[in-house]
């Protein structure tokens, strides 16, 4: 039993090494320019070890993308949780998404290569299972509370998600830190236009 525990720990260490090095290489040079041989060499494992955990490079990338999405989601949830008011939670969460997604390591994996490698449909399904679901929950609560005018939440989620993804891509492409503050201000104005009444 103890031996099984050691083996399980070794397997998990191998998986984490592959994820860590895969993420570093994918975010640094992009999916297309990174080969499996390079990944396993960087992780200090064999190709057989990689195939034990992942069917191939695309599946490893999918796991790296999922990890990046979860990391962004934790940051968004943490920023929202710092506020008691549901409206302030929404604004803080959206603002944190913009900031987190402009991290070069996150941006390339999550917004650039994600849709290209996995295909638009699978990428959107992953996005909807994560950040879009949290956004939908927040917007639904605000509509139900009368803070946002009553309307179907689905279209609003897609419009806001698209706007924030595009803003993050633009910020990353300009590579000018001074663009972040006005982008966050513009997002706050955009969100403010949804309110049925001014904040107290």
PDB file of C-alpha atoms in Angstrom:
ATOM      1  CA  UNK A   1       0.000   0.000   0.000  1.00  0.00           C
ATOM      2  CA  UNK A   2       2.841   2.361   0.874  1.00  0.00           C
ATOM      3  CA  UNK A   3       4.520   1.526  -2.454  1.00  0.00           C
ATOM      4  CA  UNK A   4       1.305   2.402  -4.312  1.00  0.00           C
ATOM      5  CA  UNK A   5       1.261   5.753  -2.554  1.00  0.00           C
ATOM      6  CA  UNK A   6       4.846   6.478  -3.632  1.00  0.00           C
ATOM      7  CA  UNK A   7       4.027   5.550  -7.234  1.00  0.00           C
ATOM      8  CA  UNK A   8       0.934   7.761  -7.230  1.00  0.00           C
ATOM      9  CA  UNK A   9       3.005  10.645  -5.888  1.00  0.00           C
ATOM     10  CA  UNK A  10       5.645  10.105  -8.583  1.00  0.00           C
ATOM     11  CA  UNK A  11       2.964  10.028 -11.288  1.00  0.00           C
ATOM     12  CA  UNK A  12       1.504  13.291 -10.021  1.00  0.00           C
ATOM     13  CA  UNK A  13       4.962  14.900  -9.893  1.00  0.00           C
ATOM     14  CA  UNK A  14       5.534  13.827 -13.503  1.00  0.00           C
ATOM     15  CA  UNK A  15       2.172  15.232 -14.558  1.00  0.00           C
ATOM     16  CA  UNK A  16       2.857  18.538 -12.803  1.00  0.00           C
ATOM     17  CA  UNK A  17       6.302  18.788 -14.422  1.00  0.00           C
ATOM     18  CA  UNK A  18       4.760  18.260 -17.868  1.00  0.00           C
ATOM     19  CA  UNK A  19       2.079  20.879 -17.181  1.00  0.00           C
ATOM     20  CA  UNK A  20       4.632  23.370 -15.842  1.00  0.00           C
ATOM     21  CA  UNK A  21       7.066  22.994 -18.738  1.00  0.00           C
ATOM     22  CA  UNK A  22       4.291  22.746 -21.297  1.00  0.00           C
ATOM     23  CA  UNK A  23       2.820  26.000 -20.059  1.00  0.00           C
ATOM     24  CA  UNK A  24       6.198  27.733 -20.002  1.00  0.00           C
ATOM     25  CA  UNK A  25       7.006  26.666 -23.574  1.00  0.00           C
ATOM     26  CA  UNK A  26       3.517  27.168 -25.041  1.00  0.00           C
ATOM     27  CA  UNK A  27       3.190  30.639 -23.532  1.00  0.00           C
ATOM     28  CA  UNK A  28       6.701  31.618 -24.561  1.00  0.00           C
ATOM     29  CA  UNK A  29       6.705  30.546 -28.194  1.00  0.00           C
ATOM     30  CA  UNK A  30       3.232  29.361 -29.034  1.00  0.00           C
ATOM     31  CA  UNK A  31       1.777  25.888 -29.532  1.00  0.00           C
ATOM     32  CA  UNK A  32       2.916  25.422 -33.133  1.00  0.00           C
ATOM     33  CA  UNK A  33       6.591  26.106 -32.380  1.00  0.00           C
ATOM     34  CA  UNK A  34       6.935  23.646 -29.502  1.00  0.00           C
ATOM     35  CA  UNK A  35       7.571  19.928 -30.019  1.00  0.00           C
ATOM     36  CA  UNK A  36       6.953  16.986 -27.704  1.00  0.00           C
ATOM     37  CA  UNK A  37      10.674  16.167 -27.600  1.00  0.00           C
ATOM     38  CA  UNK A  38      11.388  19.626 -26.209  1.00  0.00           C
ATOM     39  CA  UNK A  39       8.629  19.362 -23.613  1.00  0.00           C
ATOM     40  CA  UNK A  40       9.704  15.998 -22.240  1.00  0.00           C
ATOM     41  CA  UNK A  41      13.356  17.078 -22.177  1.00  0.00           C
ATOM     42  CA  UNK A  42      12.457  20.214 -20.219  1.00  0.00           C
ATOM     43  CA  UNK A  43      10.314  18.180 -17.803  1.00  0.00           C
ATOM     44  CA  UNK A  44      13.062  15.566 -17.394  1.00  0.00           C
ATOM     45  CA  UNK A  45      10.820  12.657 -18.388  1.00  0.00           C
ATOM     46  CA  UNK A  46      10.418  10.267 -21.319  1.00  0.00           C
ATOM     47  CA  UNK A  47       7.860  10.422 -24.125  1.00  0.00           C
ATOM     48  CA  UNK A  48       6.384   7.251 -22.662  1.00  0.00           C
ATOM     49  CA  UNK A  49       5.756   9.103 -19.399  1.00  0.00           C
ATOM     50  CA  UNK A  50       4.020  11.888 -21.300  1.00  0.00           C
ATOM     51  CA  UNK A  51       1.798   9.414 -23.171  1.00  0.00           C
ATOM     52  CA  UNK A  52       0.908   7.802 -19.847  1.00  0.00           C
ATOM     53  CA  UNK A  53      -0.770  11.067 -18.830  1.00  0.00           C
ATOM     54  CA  UNK A  54      -1.768  12.675 -22.141  1.00  0.00           C
ATOM     55  CA  UNK A  55      -2.723  11.295 -25.561  1.00  0.00           C
ATOM     56  CA  UNK A  56      -0.411  13.823 -27.219  1.00  0.00           C
ATOM     57  CA  UNK A  57       0.560  17.463 -27.463  1.00  0.00           C
ATOM     58  CA  UNK A  58      -2.995  18.702 -28.024  1.00  0.00           C
ATOM     59  CA  UNK A  59      -4.269  16.985 -24.883  1.00  0.00           C
ATOM     60  CA  UNK A  60      -1.376  18.385 -22.848  1.00  0.00           C
ATOM     61  CA  UNK A  61      -2.195  21.840 -24.211  1.00  0.00           C
ATOM     62  CA  UNK A  62      -5.845  21.376 -23.253  1.00  0.00           C
ATOM     63  CA  UNK A  63      -4.800  20.596 -19.676  1.00  0.00           C
ATOM     64  CA  UNK A  64      -2.510  23.654 -19.641  1.00  0.00           C
ATOM     65  CA  UNK A  65      -5.371  25.819 -20.926  1.00  0.00           C
ATOM     66  CA  UNK A  66      -7.738  24.441 -18.295  1.00  0.00           C
ATOM     67  CA  UNK A  67      -5.172  25.217 -15.598  1.00  0.00           C
ATOM     68  CA  UNK A  68      -4.777  28.799 -16.895  1.00  0.00           C
ATOM     69  CA  UNK A  69      -8.553  29.279 -16.963  1.00  0.00           C
ATOM     70  CA  UNK A  70      -8.859  28.011 -13.393  1.00  0.00           C
ATOM     71  CA  UNK A  71      -6.091  30.369 -12.296  1.00  0.00           C
ATOM     72  CA  UNK A  72      -7.879  33.356 -13.844  1.00  0.00           C
ATOM     73  CA  UNK A  73     -11.183  32.214 -12.327  1.00  0.00           C
ATOM     74  CA  UNK A  74      -9.589  32.092  -8.853  1.00  0.00           C
ATOM     75  CA  UNK A  75      -8.267  35.609  -9.289  1.00  0.00           C
ATOM     76  CA  UNK A  76     -11.668  36.857 -10.449  1.00  0.00           C
ATOM     77  CA  UNK A  77     -13.474  35.135  -7.581  1.00  0.00           C
ATOM     78  CA  UNK A  78     -10.953  36.512  -5.087  1.00  0.00           C
ATOM     79  CA  UNK A  79     -11.420  40.067  -6.365  1.00  0.00           C
ATOM     80  CA  UNK A  80     -15.211  39.740  -6.249  1.00  0.00           C
ATOM     81  CA  UNK A  81     -15.182  38.201  -2.770  1.00  0.00           C
ATOM     82  CA  UNK A  82     -13.414  41.291  -1.409  1.00  0.00           C
ATOM     83  CA  UNK A  83     -16.738  43.179  -1.745  1.00  0.00           C
ATOM     84  CA  UNK A  84     -20.106  42.676  -0.061  1.00  0.00           C
ATOM     85  CA  UNK A  85     -22.268  44.485  -2.612  1.00  0.00           C
ATOM     86  CA  UNK A  86     -23.241  42.259  -5.594  1.00  0.00           C
ATOM     87  CA  UNK A  87     -22.755  45.111  -8.070  1.00  0.00           C
ATOM     88  CA  UNK A  88     -19.274  45.859  -6.763  1.00  0.00           C
ATOM     89  CA  UNK A  89     -18.529  42.130  -6.928  1.00  0.00           C
ATOM     90  CA  UNK A  90     -19.428  42.116 -10.630  1.00  0.00           C
ATOM     91  CA  UNK A  91     -17.314  45.171 -11.440  1.00  0.00           C
ATOM     92  CA  UNK A  92     -14.324  43.950  -9.410  1.00  0.00           C
ATOM     93  CA  UNK A  93     -14.492  40.498 -10.988  1.00  0.00           C
ATOM     94  CA  UNK A  94     -14.670  41.880 -14.532  1.00  0.00           C
ATOM     95  CA  UNK A  95     -11.812  44.285 -13.854  1.00  0.00           C
ATOM     96  CA  UNK A  96      -9.672  41.469 -12.463  1.00  0.00           C
ATOM     97  CA  UNK A  97     -10.387  39.351 -15.544  1.00  0.00           C
ATOM     98  CA  UNK A  98      -8.993  42.124 -17.750  1.00  0.00           C
ATOM     99  CA  UNK A  99      -5.889  42.396 -15.589  1.00  0.00           C
ATOM    100  CA  UNK A 100      -5.330  38.631 -15.261  1.00  0.00           C
ATOM    101  CA  UNK A 101      -5.882  37.897 -18.958  1.00  0.00           C
ATOM    102  CA  UNK A 102      -3.248  40.428 -20.010  1.00  0.00           C
ATOM    103  CA  UNK A 103      -0.551  38.365 -18.297  1.00  0.00           C
ATOM    104  CA  UNK A 104       1.490  37.218 -21.352  1.00  0.00           C
ATOM    105  CA  UNK A 105       1.602  33.634 -20.079  1.00  0.00           C
ATOM    106  CA  UNK A 106      -2.178  33.505 -19.732  1.00  0.00           C
ATOM    107  CA  UNK A 107      -3.064  35.528 -22.839  1.00  0.00           C
ATOM    108  CA  UNK A 108      -1.250  33.382 -25.379  1.00  0.00           C
ATOM    109  CA  UNK A 109      -2.511  30.077 -24.020  1.00  0.00           C
ATOM    110  CA  UNK A 110      -6.054  31.172 -23.165  1.00  0.00           C
ATOM    111  CA  UNK A 111      -6.984  33.689 -25.846  1.00  0.00           C
ATOM    112  CA  UNK A 112      -4.649  33.193 -28.825  1.00  0.00           C
ATOM    113  CA  UNK A 113      -3.737  29.506 -29.114  1.00  0.00           C
ATOM    114  CA  UNK A 114      -6.761  28.131 -27.237  1.00  0.00           C
ATOM    115  CA  UNK A 115      -9.335  28.694 -29.997  1.00  0.00           C
ATOM    116  CA  UNK A 116      -6.807  27.855 -32.748  1.00  0.00           C
ATOM    117  CA  UNK A 117      -5.610  24.556 -31.238  1.00  0.00           C
ATOM    118  CA  UNK A 118      -8.847  23.178 -29.810  1.00  0.00           C
ATOM    119  CA  UNK A 119     -11.263  24.734 -32.261  1.00  0.00           C
ATOM    120  CA  UNK A 120     -13.750  27.474 -31.562  1.00  0.00           C
ATOM    121  CA  UNK A 121     -16.519  25.142 -30.348  1.00  0.00           C
ATOM    122  CA  UNK A 122     -14.450  23.297 -27.736  1.00  0.00           C
ATOM    123  CA  UNK A 123     -12.727  26.497 -26.608  1.00  0.00           C
ATOM    124  CA  UNK A 124     -16.081  28.217 -26.106  1.00  0.00           C
ATOM    125  CA  UNK A 125     -17.440  25.211 -24.213  1.00  0.00           C
ATOM    126  CA  UNK A 126     -14.459  25.386 -21.837  1.00  0.00           C
ATOM    127  CA  UNK A 127     -14.871  29.147 -21.456  1.00  0.00           C
ATOM    128  CA  UNK A 128     -18.595  28.801 -20.752  1.00  0.00           C
ATOM    129  CA  UNK A 129     -17.961  26.090 -18.161  1.00  0.00           C
ATOM    130  CA  UNK A 130     -15.647  28.459 -16.326  1.00  0.00           C
ATOM    131  CA  UNK A 131     -15.689  32.236 -16.415  1.00  0.00           C
ATOM    132  CA  UNK A 132     -18.869  32.609 -18.489  1.00  0.00           C
ATOM    133  CA  UNK A 133     -20.858  30.544 -15.989  1.00  0.00           C
ATOM    134  CA  UNK A 134     -19.710  32.753 -13.092  1.00  0.00           C
ATOM    135  CA  UNK A 135     -20.530  35.876 -15.103  1.00  0.00           C
ATOM    136  CA  UNK A 136     -23.985  34.503 -15.916  1.00  0.00           C
ATOM    137  CA  UNK A 137     -24.649  33.776 -12.239  1.00  0.00           C
ATOM    138  CA  UNK A 138     -23.604  37.291 -11.216  1.00  0.00           C
ATOM    139  CA  UNK A 139     -25.686  38.967 -13.921  1.00  0.00           C
ATOM    140  CA  UNK A 140     -28.735  36.800 -13.167  1.00  0.00           C
ATOM    141  CA  UNK A 141     -28.601  37.798  -9.490  1.00  0.00           C
ATOM    142  CA  UNK A 142     -28.369  41.481 -10.420  1.00  0.00           C
ATOM    143  CA  UNK A 143     -31.271  41.211 -12.900  1.00  0.00           C
ATOM    144  CA  UNK A 144     -33.380  39.421 -10.265  1.00  0.00           C
ATOM    145  CA  UNK A 145     -32.531  42.146  -7.730  1.00  0.00           C
ATOM    146  CA  UNK A 146     -33.571  44.865 -10.187  1.00  0.00           C
ATOM    147  CA  UNK A 147     -30.084  46.383 -10.323  1.00  0.00           C
ATOM    148  CA  UNK A 148     -29.835  45.570 -14.047  1.00  0.00           C
ATOM    149  CA  UNK A 149     -32.839  46.015 -16.326  1.00  0.00           C
ATOM    150  CA  UNK A 150     -34.720  42.733 -16.839  1.00  0.00           C
ATOM    151  CA  UNK A 151     -33.498  41.015 -19.994  1.00  0.00           C
ATOM    152  CA  UNK A 152     -32.257  37.618 -21.215  1.00  0.00           C
ATOM    153  CA  UNK A 153     -28.892  37.063 -19.549  1.00  0.00           C
ATOM    154  CA  UNK A 154     -27.411  34.760 -22.233  1.00  0.00           C
ATOM    155  CA  UNK A 155     -26.815  37.444 -24.893  1.00  0.00           C
ATOM    156  CA  UNK A 156     -25.459  39.833 -22.269  1.00  0.00           C
ATOM    157  CA  UNK A 157     -22.940  37.237 -21.048  1.00  0.00           C
ATOM    158  CA  UNK A 158     -21.646  36.711 -24.603  1.00  0.00           C
ATOM    159  CA  UNK A 159     -21.445  40.442 -25.311  1.00  0.00           C
ATOM    160  CA  UNK A 160     -19.523  41.190 -22.114  1.00  0.00           C
ATOM    161  CA  UNK A 161     -17.274  38.126 -22.455  1.00  0.00           C
ATOM    162  CA  UNK A 162     -16.446  39.084 -26.032  1.00  0.00           C
ATOM    163  CA  UNK A 163     -15.709  42.674 -25.061  1.00  0.00           C
ATOM    164  CA  UNK A 164     -13.432  41.641 -22.191  1.00  0.00           C
ATOM    165  CA  UNK A 165     -11.582  39.002 -24.253  1.00  0.00           C
ATOM    166  CA  UNK A 166     -11.017  41.521 -27.045  1.00  0.00           C
ATOM    167  CA  UNK A 167      -9.829  44.159 -24.576  1.00  0.00           C
ATOM    168  CA  UNK A 168      -7.368  41.694 -23.047  1.00  0.00           C
ATOM    169  CA  UNK A 169      -6.012  40.767 -26.489  1.00  0.00           C
ATOM    170  CA  UNK A 170      -5.648  44.424 -27.435  1.00  0.00           C
ATOM    171  CA  UNK A 171      -3.878  45.278 -24.185  1.00  0.00           C
ATOM    172  CA  UNK A 172      -1.483  42.397 -24.698  1.00  0.00           C
ATOM    173  CA  UNK A 173      -0.763  43.451 -28.285  1.00  0.00           C
ATOM    174  CA  UNK A 174      -0.036  47.077 -27.366  1.00  0.00           C
ATOM    175  CA  UNK A 175       2.294  45.959 -24.554  1.00  0.00           C
ATOM    176  CA  UNK A 176       1.893  49.417 -22.977  1.00  0.00           C
ATOM    177  CA  UNK A 177       1.142  49.275 -19.242  1.00  0.00           C
ATOM    178  CA  UNK A 178      -0.389  52.758 -19.375  1.00  0.00           C
ATOM    179  CA  UNK A 179      -3.274  51.393 -21.492  1.00  0.00           C
ATOM    180  CA  UNK A 180      -4.593  49.230 -18.639  1.00  0.00           C
ATOM    181  CA  UNK A 181      -6.072  52.035 -16.490  1.00  0.00           C
ATOM    182  CA  UNK A 182      -8.149  53.658 -19.275  1.00  0.00           C
ATOM    183  CA  UNK A 183      -9.329  50.214 -20.410  1.00  0.00           C
ATOM    184  CA  UNK A 184     -10.485  49.399 -16.907  1.00  0.00           C
ATOM    185  CA  UNK A 185     -12.221  52.803 -16.754  1.00  0.00           C
ATOM    186  CA  UNK A 186     -13.966  52.148 -20.073  1.00  0.00           C
ATOM    187  CA  UNK A 187     -15.134  48.760 -18.799  1.00  0.00           C
ATOM    188  CA  UNK A 188     -16.533  50.373 -15.657  1.00  0.00           C
ATOM    189  CA  UNK A 189     -18.486  52.875 -17.797  1.00  0.00           C
ATOM    190  CA  UNK A 190     -19.756  50.036 -20.003  1.00  0.00           C
ATOM    191  CA  UNK A 191     -20.946  48.057 -16.994  1.00  0.00           C
ATOM    192  CA  UNK A 192     -22.419  51.188 -15.382  1.00  0.00           C
ATOM    193  CA  UNK A 193     -24.687  51.685 -18.383  1.00  0.00           C
ATOM    194  CA  UNK A 194     -26.442  48.419 -17.469  1.00  0.00           C
ATOM    195  CA  UNK A 195     -27.677  49.744 -14.127  1.00  0.00           C
ATOM    196  CA  UNK A 196     -31.313  50.638 -13.665  1.00  0.00           C
ATOM    197  CA  UNK A 197     -30.426  53.001 -10.832  1.00  0.00           C
ATOM    198  CA  UNK A 198     -27.305  54.828  -9.722  1.00  0.00           C
ATOM    199  CA  UNK A 199     -25.222  53.323  -6.911  1.00  0.00           C
ATOM    200  CA  UNK A 200     -26.005  54.448  -3.374  1.00  0.00           C
TER     201      UNK A 200
END
